[in-house]
Coordinates of C-alpha atoms and ligand atoms in Angstrom, one line a residue:
Chain U
M1 CA 0.0 0.0 0.0
K2 CA 1.2 3.5 -0.9
C3 CA 0.7 6.7 1.0
R4 CA -1.9 7.7 -1.6
E5 CA -4.0 4.6 -0.9
L6 CA -3.6 4.9 2.8
A7 CA -5.1 8.4 2.6
D8 CA -8.1 7.0 0.7
F9 CA -8.7 4.4 3.3
L10 CA -8.3 6.8 6.3
M11 CA -12.0 7.4 6.8
D12 CA -13.0 3.7 6.8
Y13 CA -10.1 3.0 9.1
V14 CA -11.2 5.7 11.6
S15 CA -14.8 4.4 11.6
G16 CA -13.6 0.8 11.9
E17 CA -15.1 -0.2 8.5
L18 CA -11.9 -1.4 6.9
S19 CA -11.9 -5.1 5.7
D20 CA -9.5 -7.4 7.5
D21 CA -7.3 -7.6 4.4
S22 CA -7.1 -3.9 3.9
L23 CA -6.6 -3.3 7.6
A24 CA -3.5 -5.5 7.6
H25 CA -1.9 -3.6 4.7
F26 CA -3.0 -0.3 6.3
E27 CA -1.3 -1.0 9.6
L28 CA 1.8 -2.4 8.0
H29 CA 2.3 0.8 6.1
L30 CA 1.5 2.9 9.1
Q31 CA 4.3 1.1 11.1
R32 CA 6.8 2.0 8.5
C33 CA 5.7 5.4 7.4
R34 CA 6.0 8.2 10.0
N35 CA 4.5 10.7 7.6
C36 CA 1.3 8.7 7.2
H37 CA 1.2 8.1 10.9
E38 CA 1.4 11.8 11.6
Y39 CA -1.3 12.4 8.9
L40 CA -3.6 9.9 10.6
L41 CA -3.2 11.6 14.0
Q42 CA -4.0 15.0 12.5
Y43 CA -7.0 13.7 10.6
E44 CA -8.4 12.3 13.9
S45 CA -7.5 15.5 15.7
T46 CA -9.3 17.6 13.1
I47 CA -12.6 15.6 13.6
K48 CA -12.3 16.1 17.3
A49 CA -11.5 19.8 17.0
G50 CA -14.6 20.4 14.9
R51 CA -16.7 18.6 17.5
I52 CA -15.3 20.5 20.4
A53 CA -15.5 23.8 18.6
C54 CA -19.2 23.4 17.7
G55 CA -20.3 21.0 20.4
E56 CA -22.9 21.3 23.1
A57 CA -20.4 22.5 25.6
S58 CA -19.0 25.1 23.3
D59 CA -19.1 28.8 24.4
E60 CA -20.7 29.5 21.0
L61 CA -24.0 28.0 22.1
P62 CA -26.0 30.4 24.1
D63 CA -28.9 29.0 26.0
D64 CA -30.9 31.8 24.8
I65 CA -31.5 33.5 21.5
P66 CA -30.9 37.2 20.9
D67 CA -33.8 39.2 22.2
D68 CA -34.4 41.1 19.0
L69 CA -34.7 37.8 17.1
V70 CA -37.3 36.6 19.5
K71 CA -39.3 39.8 19.0
A72 CA -38.9 39.5 15.2
V73 CA -40.3 36.0 15.2
M74 CA -43.2 36.9 17.5
A75 CA -44.0 40.0 15.3
A76 CA -43.9 38.0 12.1
R77 CA -46.1 35.3 13.6
K78 CA -48.8 37.9 14.2
L79 CA -48.7 38.9 10.5
T80 CA -49.2 35.4 9.2
Chain F
M1 CA -28.6 13.6 17.2
S2 CA -27.5 16.5 19.3
S3 CA -30.9 18.2 19.8
A4 CA -31.2 17.8 23.5
T5 CA -33.7 20.0 25.3
P6 CA -31.7 22.8 26.9
V7 CA -33.9 23.0 29.9
D8 CA -36.2 20.3 31.3
L9 CA -39.7 21.2 30.4
D10 CA -43.0 19.5 30.0
E11 CA -43.4 19.3 26.3
A12 CA -46.9 17.8 26.5
D13 CA -48.1 20.8 28.4
L14 CA -46.3 23.2 26.1
L15 CA -47.8 21.6 23.1
R16 CA -51.3 21.8 24.6
R17 CA -50.8 25.5 25.2
L18 CA -49.4 26.0 21.6
R19 CA -52.4 24.3 20.1
A20 CA -54.7 26.4 22.2
G21 CA -53.0 29.5 20.7
D22 CA -51.4 30.6 24.0
E23 CA -49.1 33.5 23.0
S24 CA -46.7 33.0 25.9
A25 CA -46.2 29.4 24.8
F26 CA -45.0 30.4 21.4
E27 CA -42.5 32.8 22.9
Q28 CA -41.4 30.1 25.3
V29 CA -40.7 27.8 22.4
V30 CA -38.6 30.4 20.6
R31 CA -36.6 31.2 23.7
T32 CA -36.1 27.6 24.7
Y33 CA -35.0 26.2 21.4
G34 CA -33.9 29.2 19.4
G35 CA -30.3 29.3 20.5
R36 CA -29.7 25.7 19.5
L37 CA -31.4 26.2 16.1
L38 CA -29.4 29.4 15.5
A39 CA -26.2 27.5 16.2
V40 CA -26.9 24.6 13.8
T41 CA -28.2 26.8 11.0
R42 CA -25.2 29.2 11.4
R43 CA -22.9 26.3 11.0
I44 CA -24.7 25.0 7.9
L45 CA -24.9 28.4 6.3
G46 CA -21.6 29.9 7.5
S47 CA -23.5 33.2 8.0
E48 CA -25.1 34.8 11.0
E49 CA -27.5 36.8 8.9
D50 CA -28.8 33.9 6.8
A51 CA -29.1 31.8 10.0
R52 CA -31.4 34.4 11.6
D53 CA -33.6 34.5 8.6
V54 CA -33.8 30.7 8.4
V55 CA -34.5 30.3 12.2
Q56 CA -37.3 32.9 11.9
D57 CA -38.8 31.1 8.9
A58 CA -38.4 27.7 10.6
F59 CA -40.4 28.8 13.7
L60 CA -43.2 30.3 11.6
N61 CA -43.3 27.2 9.5
A62 CA -43.4 25.0 12.5
F63 CA -46.1 27.0 14.2
R64 CA -48.2 26.8 11.1
S65 CA -47.9 23.1 10.9
L66 CA -48.4 22.2 14.5
D67 CA -51.3 19.9 13.7
R68 CA -48.9 17.8 11.7
F69 CA -46.6 17.4 14.7
E70 CA -47.1 13.9 16.1
G71 CA -46.7 13.4 19.7
H72 CA -44.2 10.5 19.5
A73 CA -41.3 12.7 18.3
K74 CA -39.8 15.2 20.6
L75 CA -40.7 18.8 19.9
S76 CA -37.0 19.7 20.0
T77 CA -36.1 17.1 17.4
W78 CA -39.0 18.1 15.2
L79 CA -37.9 21.8 15.3
H80 CA -34.3 20.9 14.7
R81 CA -35.2 18.9 11.6
I82 CA -37.4 21.8 10.2
A83 CA -34.5 24.2 10.8
V84 CA -31.9 22.0 9.2
N85 CA -34.1 21.5 6.2
A86 CA -34.8 25.2 5.9
A87 CA -31.0 25.9 6.1
L88 CA -30.3 23.4 3.4
M89 CA -33.1 24.9 1.2
K90 CA -31.6 28.4 1.7
L91 CA -28.2 27.1 0.7
R92 CA -29.6 25.8 -2.6
T93 CA -31.3 29.1 -3.4
R94 CA -28.9 31.7 -2.2
K95 CA -26.4 33.4 -4.5
R96 CA -23.3 31.4 -4.4
K97 CA -20.3 33.1 -3.1
P98 CA -17.1 32.3 -4.9
E99 CA -15.7 29.2 -3.3
Q100 CA -12.2 28.2 -2.7
S101 CA -11.6 25.0 -4.6
I102 CA -11.4 21.9 -2.4
E103 CA -8.7 20.4 -4.5
S104 CA -6.0 22.8 -3.3
L105 CA -6.8 21.8 0.2
L106 CA -6.4 18.0 -0.3
P107 CA -3.0 16.2 0.1
A108 CA -0.9 16.1 -3.0
F109 CA 1.1 13.0 -4.0
L110 CA 4.3 12.4 -5.9
D111 CA 4.3 10.0 -8.8
D112 CA 5.6 7.2 -6.6
G113 CA 2.6 7.5 -4.4
H114 CA 4.3 9.3 -1.5
H115 CA 2.9 12.4 0.1
E116 CA 4.4 15.6 -1.3
E117 CA 4.4 17.2 2.1
R118 CA 6.2 16.2 5.2
F119 CA 3.7 16.7 8.0
Q120 CA 5.1 18.5 11.0
S121 CA 3.6 17.1 14.2
W122 CA 1.0 18.9 16.2
D123 CA 2.7 18.6 19.5
E124 CA -0.1 19.7 21.8
P125 CA -3.0 17.2 22.2
V126 CA -6.2 18.5 20.6
D127 CA -8.2 18.6 23.8
K128 CA -5.6 20.9 25.3
V129 CA -5.5 23.2 22.3
M130 CA -9.2 23.4 22.2
E131 CA -9.4 24.6 25.8
R132 CA -8.6 28.1 24.4
A133 CA -11.7 30.1 23.3
E134 CA -9.8 31.7 20.5
T135 CA -8.8 28.3 19.1
R136 CA -12.4 27.1 19.1
E137 CA -13.4 30.3 17.3
L138 CA -10.6 29.8 14.8
V139 CA -11.8 26.2 14.1
R140 CA -15.4 27.4 13.6
K141 CA -14.1 30.1 11.2
H142 CA -12.3 27.6 9.1
I143 CA -15.3 25.3 9.0
D144 CA -17.3 28.2 7.7
Q145 CA -14.7 28.7 4.9
L146 CA -15.2 25.2 3.5
P147 CA -17.1 25.1 0.2
D148 CA -20.9 24.7 0.9
G149 CA -21.2 21.2 -0.4
Y150 CA -18.4 20.0 1.9
R151 CA -19.2 22.0 4.9
T152 CA -22.8 20.7 5.0
V153 CA -21.7 17.1 5.0
L154 CA -19.1 17.8 7.7
V155 CA -21.6 19.6 9.9
L156 CA -24.4 17.0 9.6
R157 CA -22.0 14.0 10.1
D158 CA -19.3 15.1 12.5
I159 CA -21.1 17.8 14.4
E160 CA -24.8 17.0 14.3
G161 CA -23.9 13.3 14.5
L162 CA -26.3 12.1 11.8
D163 CA -25.3 8.8 10.1
T164 CA -24.2 8.6 6.5
E165 CA -27.6 7.4 5.2
E166 CA -29.5 10.2 7.0
T167 CA -27.1 12.8 5.7
A168 CA -27.2 11.5 2.2
T169 CA -31.1 11.6 2.2
M170 CA -31.2 15.2 3.6
L171 CA -28.7 16.4 1.0
G172 CA -30.1 14.4 -1.9
L173 CA -26.7 12.6 -2.4
S174 CA -25.8 9.0 -2.8
V175 CA -24.2 7.3 0.2
N176 CA -21.0 7.0 -1.7
A177 CA -20.9 10.7 -2.7
T178 CA -21.6 11.6 0.9
K179 CA -18.7 9.5 2.2
I180 CA -16.3 11.1 -0.4
R181 CA -17.4 14.6 0.6
L182 CA -17.0 13.9 4.3
H183 CA -13.5 12.6 3.8
R184 CA -12.5 15.6 1.6
A185 CA -14.1 18.0 4.0
R186 CA -12.1 16.6 6.9
Q187 CA -8.9 16.6 4.9
A188 CA -9.4 20.2 3.8
L189 CA -10.1 21.3 7.3
R190 CA -6.9 19.6 8.5
T191 CA -5.0 21.6 5.9
L192 CA -6.6 24.8 7.1
L193 CA -5.9 24.1 10.7
A194 CA -2.3 22.8 10.3
P195 CA -0.5 26.1 10.2
H196 CA -2.2 27.2 13.4
F197 CA -1.9 24.0 15.3
R198 CA 1.8 23.8 14.5
S199 CA 2.6 27.3 15.5
L200 CA 0.6 27.0 18.8
A201 CA 2.9 24.2 19.7
S202 CA 6.1 26.2 19.3
Ligands
ZN1 ZN1 2.9 6.6 3.9

């Protein structure tokens, strides 16, 4: 397996969907190629970073909605 | 699906009041679920202004079709779905902003199949880096920068936690196309984050 193919298989590897045969080739390459190993770590970190940045506990999620938007919705409801 | 009710409230009672046309119940729904809907539509659309429009339309739409809401779904889940669909609809109709090509953000390979780039390690663990508010903001900004067709898949799969089939159905894509887009979106986001995550470690 070449680095190029390993990159194609990354997603299936991460989600545990790689066939046994591909998995063996994948892991063998990974043991011998530091660059692909690093790429895999960064790919996984990227998924995690997205989840944390936008997740439930993120500072971005206010429990409430801006007051002017509430008022706009309520006003629009009266018109319909 | 991450559409948990922010506060514990009696949905059955709320629904009764909504159907009876109780004005305060409508406002309560908007205040209770609005923040969450705003967050998900903002993520899908990559725009605060469009998200506000979509959330407003979604609430009006939901209020008009209350009789079609069946009691066995959660109100929060139902609203969430309406808002996500409204956001995807908006995405299809709005004027496209010039998109950065995804190709330039994907890894490049030499003729012999090796990566062109030598990846420098991200020394700090991601949990650690993400403890900083400005890093979380930076990651959200880069997600917003992904081309629409890729950002939506990433948001629905990795952030909203839908499975591939659900995502494919919502976007009108094949399962295979959905998988390819998710993989590319993650790779592109990695490329966008790399310079920041490297420099943070030094
Ligand atoms: Zn390799």
